[in-house]
Short mmCIF file of N, CA and C in Angstrom, two decimals:
data_model
loop_
_atom_site.label_atom_id
_atom_site.label_comp_id
_atom_site.label_asym_id
_atom_site.label_seq_id
_atom_site.Cartn_x
_atom_site.Cartn_y
_atom_site.Cartn_z
N GLY A 282 3.08 10.25 15.98
CA GLY A 282 4.36 10.40 15.34
C GLY A 282 4.51 9.43 14.18
N VAL A 283 5.55 9.59 13.46
CA VAL A 283 5.86 8.76 12.31
C VAL A 283 6.90 7.72 12.73
N GLU A 284 6.65 6.49 12.32
CA GLU A 284 7.60 5.42 12.62
C GLU A 284 7.81 4.62 11.35
N GLU A 285 9.06 4.34 11.04
CA GLU A 285 9.39 3.58 9.85
C GLU A 285 9.44 2.10 10.21
N LEU A 286 8.65 1.30 9.48
CA LEU A 286 8.60 -0.14 9.70
C LEU A 286 8.76 -0.86 8.37
N ILE A 287 9.26 -2.08 8.43
CA ILE A 287 9.25 -2.91 7.24
C ILE A 287 7.90 -3.63 7.20
N PRO A 288 7.41 -3.98 6.02
CA PRO A 288 6.09 -4.60 5.91
C PRO A 288 5.93 -5.91 6.67
N GLU A 289 7.02 -6.63 6.93
CA GLU A 289 6.94 -7.89 7.66
C GLU A 289 6.84 -7.69 9.17
N ASP A 290 7.06 -6.48 9.64
CA ASP A 290 7.13 -6.20 11.08
C ASP A 290 5.81 -6.54 11.76
N GLU A 291 5.87 -7.32 12.84
CA GLU A 291 4.64 -7.70 13.57
C GLU A 291 3.99 -6.49 14.23
N ASP A 292 4.73 -5.40 14.43
CA ASP A 292 4.17 -4.18 15.01
C ASP A 292 3.33 -3.38 14.01
N LEU A 293 3.29 -3.83 12.78
CA LEU A 293 2.50 -3.13 11.75
C LEU A 293 1.05 -2.98 12.19
N PHE A 294 0.55 -3.92 12.97
CA PHE A 294 -0.85 -3.90 13.39
C PHE A 294 -1.16 -2.81 14.41
N LYS A 295 -0.12 -2.19 14.95
CA LYS A 295 -0.34 -1.07 15.87
C LYS A 295 -0.75 0.20 15.12
N TYR A 296 -0.60 0.17 13.80
CA TYR A 296 -0.83 1.35 12.98
C TYR A 296 -1.96 1.12 11.99
N LYS A 297 -2.84 2.08 11.88
CA LYS A 297 -3.97 1.97 10.96
C LYS A 297 -3.79 2.82 9.72
N PHE A 298 -2.75 3.65 9.68
CA PHE A 298 -2.45 4.44 8.49
C PHE A 298 -1.05 4.10 8.04
N LEU A 299 -0.94 3.51 6.86
CA LEU A 299 0.34 3.13 6.30
C LEU A 299 0.62 4.01 5.08
N TYR A 300 1.84 4.47 4.96
CA TYR A 300 2.24 5.34 3.86
C TYR A 300 3.41 4.69 3.13
N MET A 301 3.26 4.58 1.83
CA MET A 301 4.28 3.95 1.00
C MET A 301 4.68 4.95 -0.08
N HIS A 302 5.96 5.21 -0.22
CA HIS A 302 6.46 6.24 -1.12
C HIS A 302 7.67 5.69 -1.85
N GLY A 303 7.76 5.95 -3.13
CA GLY A 303 8.93 5.47 -3.85
C GLY A 303 9.01 5.94 -5.28
N ARG A 304 10.14 5.65 -5.87
CA ARG A 304 10.41 6.02 -7.26
C ARG A 304 10.66 4.80 -8.14
N LYS A 305 11.17 3.74 -7.53
CA LYS A 305 11.63 2.60 -8.31
C LYS A 305 10.71 1.40 -8.16
N ARG A 306 10.95 0.44 -9.00
CA ARG A 306 10.24 -0.83 -8.95
C ARG A 306 10.59 -1.52 -7.63
N PHE A 307 9.67 -2.25 -7.06
CA PHE A 307 9.90 -2.95 -5.80
C PHE A 307 9.07 -4.22 -5.79
N THR A 308 9.41 -5.11 -4.88
CA THR A 308 8.62 -6.31 -4.62
C THR A 308 8.58 -6.51 -3.11
N LEU A 309 7.58 -7.21 -2.65
CA LEU A 309 7.48 -7.57 -1.24
C LEU A 309 7.47 -9.08 -1.13
N SER A 310 8.00 -9.58 -0.04
CA SER A 310 7.99 -11.01 0.21
C SER A 310 6.55 -11.47 0.44
N ASP A 311 6.32 -12.76 0.35
CA ASP A 311 4.98 -13.30 0.61
C ASP A 311 4.53 -12.98 2.03
N ASP A 312 5.46 -13.03 2.99
CA ASP A 312 5.11 -12.69 4.38
C ASP A 312 4.68 -11.22 4.49
N ALA A 313 5.37 -10.35 3.79
CA ALA A 313 5.02 -8.92 3.81
C ALA A 313 3.65 -8.69 3.19
N VAL A 314 3.39 -9.36 2.07
CA VAL A 314 2.09 -9.23 1.41
C VAL A 314 0.98 -9.67 2.36
N GLN A 315 1.16 -10.79 3.02
CA GLN A 315 0.15 -11.29 3.96
C GLN A 315 -0.04 -10.34 5.13
N ASN A 316 1.04 -9.78 5.64
CA ASN A 316 0.98 -8.88 6.79
C ASN A 316 0.24 -7.59 6.44
N VAL A 317 0.59 -7.00 5.31
CA VAL A 317 -0.07 -5.76 4.89
C VAL A 317 -1.54 -6.03 4.58
N ARG A 318 -1.83 -7.12 3.87
CA ARG A 318 -3.22 -7.47 3.55
C ARG A 318 -4.04 -7.63 4.83
N ALA A 319 -3.50 -8.32 5.82
CA ALA A 319 -4.21 -8.51 7.08
C ALA A 319 -4.47 -7.17 7.76
N ASN A 320 -3.50 -6.26 7.72
CA ASN A 320 -3.67 -4.94 8.30
C ASN A 320 -4.81 -4.20 7.60
N LEU A 321 -4.82 -4.23 6.28
CA LEU A 321 -5.86 -3.53 5.52
C LEU A 321 -7.23 -4.16 5.76
N GLN A 322 -7.29 -5.48 5.83
CA GLN A 322 -8.56 -6.15 6.06
C GLN A 322 -9.09 -5.90 7.47
N ALA A 323 -8.21 -5.50 8.38
CA ALA A 323 -8.62 -5.19 9.75
C ALA A 323 -8.94 -3.70 9.91
N GLY A 324 -9.06 -2.98 8.80
CA GLY A 324 -9.45 -1.57 8.85
C GLY A 324 -8.34 -0.59 8.61
N GLY A 325 -7.14 -1.07 8.28
CA GLY A 325 -6.03 -0.17 7.99
C GLY A 325 -6.21 0.54 6.66
N LEU A 326 -5.45 1.59 6.47
CA LEU A 326 -5.49 2.39 5.24
C LEU A 326 -4.06 2.50 4.72
N LEU A 327 -3.89 2.28 3.44
CA LEU A 327 -2.59 2.39 2.80
C LEU A 327 -2.65 3.51 1.77
N LEU A 328 -1.80 4.51 1.94
CA LEU A 328 -1.65 5.58 0.96
C LEU A 328 -0.33 5.36 0.26
N ALA A 329 -0.37 5.16 -1.04
CA ALA A 329 0.85 4.95 -1.82
C ALA A 329 1.06 6.14 -2.73
N ASP A 330 2.31 6.59 -2.82
CA ASP A 330 2.66 7.77 -3.58
C ASP A 330 3.84 7.46 -4.48
N ALA A 331 3.60 7.52 -5.79
CA ALA A 331 4.69 7.36 -6.74
C ALA A 331 5.36 8.72 -6.88
N CYS A 332 6.55 8.86 -6.33
CA CYS A 332 7.27 10.12 -6.35
C CYS A 332 7.38 10.65 -7.78
N CYS A 333 6.94 11.86 -7.98
CA CYS A 333 7.01 12.51 -9.30
C CYS A 333 6.29 11.69 -10.38
N GLY A 334 5.33 10.87 -9.96
CA GLY A 334 4.57 10.06 -10.92
C GLY A 334 5.40 8.98 -11.59
N LYS A 335 6.44 8.51 -10.93
CA LYS A 335 7.35 7.52 -11.53
C LYS A 335 6.59 6.26 -11.94
N PRO A 336 6.64 5.91 -13.23
CA PRO A 336 5.90 4.74 -13.72
C PRO A 336 6.41 3.42 -13.16
N GLU A 337 7.69 3.34 -12.78
CA GLU A 337 8.24 2.10 -12.24
C GLU A 337 7.56 1.75 -10.91
N PHE A 338 7.42 2.74 -10.04
CA PHE A 338 6.77 2.52 -8.75
C PHE A 338 5.29 2.22 -8.97
N ASP A 339 4.66 2.98 -9.84
CA ASP A 339 3.23 2.79 -10.12
C ASP A 339 2.95 1.37 -10.59
N ALA A 340 3.74 0.88 -11.54
CA ALA A 340 3.55 -0.48 -12.07
C ALA A 340 3.75 -1.52 -10.97
N ALA A 341 4.79 -1.34 -10.14
CA ALA A 341 5.06 -2.29 -9.06
C ALA A 341 3.92 -2.28 -8.04
N PHE A 342 3.37 -1.09 -7.73
CA PHE A 342 2.27 -1.01 -6.78
C PHE A 342 1.04 -1.72 -7.33
N ARG A 343 0.74 -1.51 -8.60
CA ARG A 343 -0.42 -2.17 -9.21
C ARG A 343 -0.25 -3.69 -9.19
N GLU A 344 0.96 -4.17 -9.45
CA GLU A 344 1.22 -5.61 -9.37
C GLU A 344 1.05 -6.12 -7.95
N LEU A 345 1.51 -5.34 -6.98
CA LEU A 345 1.36 -5.72 -5.57
C LEU A 345 -0.11 -5.84 -5.19
N MET A 346 -0.92 -4.88 -5.59
CA MET A 346 -2.34 -4.91 -5.26
C MET A 346 -3.04 -6.09 -5.94
N ALA A 347 -2.64 -6.41 -7.17
CA ALA A 347 -3.22 -7.57 -7.86
C ALA A 347 -2.85 -8.86 -7.13
N LYS A 348 -1.64 -8.92 -6.58
CA LYS A 348 -1.21 -10.09 -5.81
C LYS A 348 -1.91 -10.13 -4.45
N MET A 349 -2.07 -8.97 -3.83
CA MET A 349 -2.64 -8.90 -2.50
C MET A 349 -4.15 -9.15 -2.51
N PHE A 350 -4.82 -8.64 -3.54
CA PHE A 350 -6.28 -8.77 -3.65
C PHE A 350 -6.64 -9.22 -5.07
N PRO A 351 -6.37 -10.49 -5.40
CA PRO A 351 -6.56 -10.97 -6.77
C PRO A 351 -8.00 -10.91 -7.28
N ASP A 352 -8.98 -10.88 -6.40
CA ASP A 352 -10.37 -10.85 -6.83
C ASP A 352 -10.93 -9.44 -6.95
N GLN A 353 -10.07 -8.44 -6.79
CA GLN A 353 -10.51 -7.05 -6.87
C GLN A 353 -9.64 -6.29 -7.85
N THR A 354 -10.12 -5.13 -8.31
CA THR A 354 -9.32 -4.30 -9.20
C THR A 354 -9.25 -2.88 -8.65
N LEU A 355 -8.13 -2.25 -8.91
CA LEU A 355 -8.00 -0.84 -8.55
C LEU A 355 -8.88 -0.03 -9.49
N THR A 356 -9.59 0.92 -8.93
CA THR A 356 -10.42 1.81 -9.74
C THR A 356 -10.20 3.24 -9.29
N PRO A 357 -10.31 4.19 -10.19
CA PRO A 357 -10.14 5.60 -9.80
C PRO A 357 -11.24 6.02 -8.83
N ILE A 358 -10.87 6.89 -7.91
CA ILE A 358 -11.86 7.47 -7.00
C ILE A 358 -12.59 8.55 -7.79
N PRO A 359 -13.93 8.50 -7.83
CA PRO A 359 -14.66 9.51 -8.59
C PRO A 359 -14.36 10.91 -8.07
N LEU A 360 -14.31 11.88 -8.97
CA LEU A 360 -13.98 13.26 -8.60
C LEU A 360 -14.99 13.86 -7.62
N ASP A 361 -16.22 13.34 -7.60
CA ASP A 361 -17.23 13.87 -6.68
C ASP A 361 -17.25 13.11 -5.35
N ASP A 362 -16.27 12.24 -5.13
CA ASP A 362 -16.21 11.49 -3.87
C ASP A 362 -15.97 12.43 -2.69
N GLU A 363 -16.53 12.09 -1.57
CA GLU A 363 -16.38 12.86 -0.33
C GLU A 363 -14.90 13.07 0.04
N LEU A 364 -14.06 12.14 -0.36
CA LEU A 364 -12.62 12.24 -0.07
C LEU A 364 -12.03 13.56 -0.55
N PHE A 365 -12.52 14.06 -1.68
CA PHE A 365 -11.97 15.26 -2.28
C PHE A 365 -12.62 16.55 -1.75
N SER A 366 -13.52 16.43 -0.80
CA SER A 366 -14.19 17.65 -0.32
C SER A 366 -13.57 18.15 0.97
#
């Protein structure tokens, strides 16, 4: 089933698939960033969706990922990736 949690929630670790959806600019607290990063590093998956391609959400998500993983960069998934098959 689907359960709505805030990123700081300690129960976040019970879930390996996280879905983030939005239209507007957002920020997460340092505790939330650490909690989500720990979940992802433990094998979690985060799917983020900018509703209707909203640039405000997209920019905020990119900033979040740069803060969460400063030594890595977001890159497009190649069109021939197994994900698309």
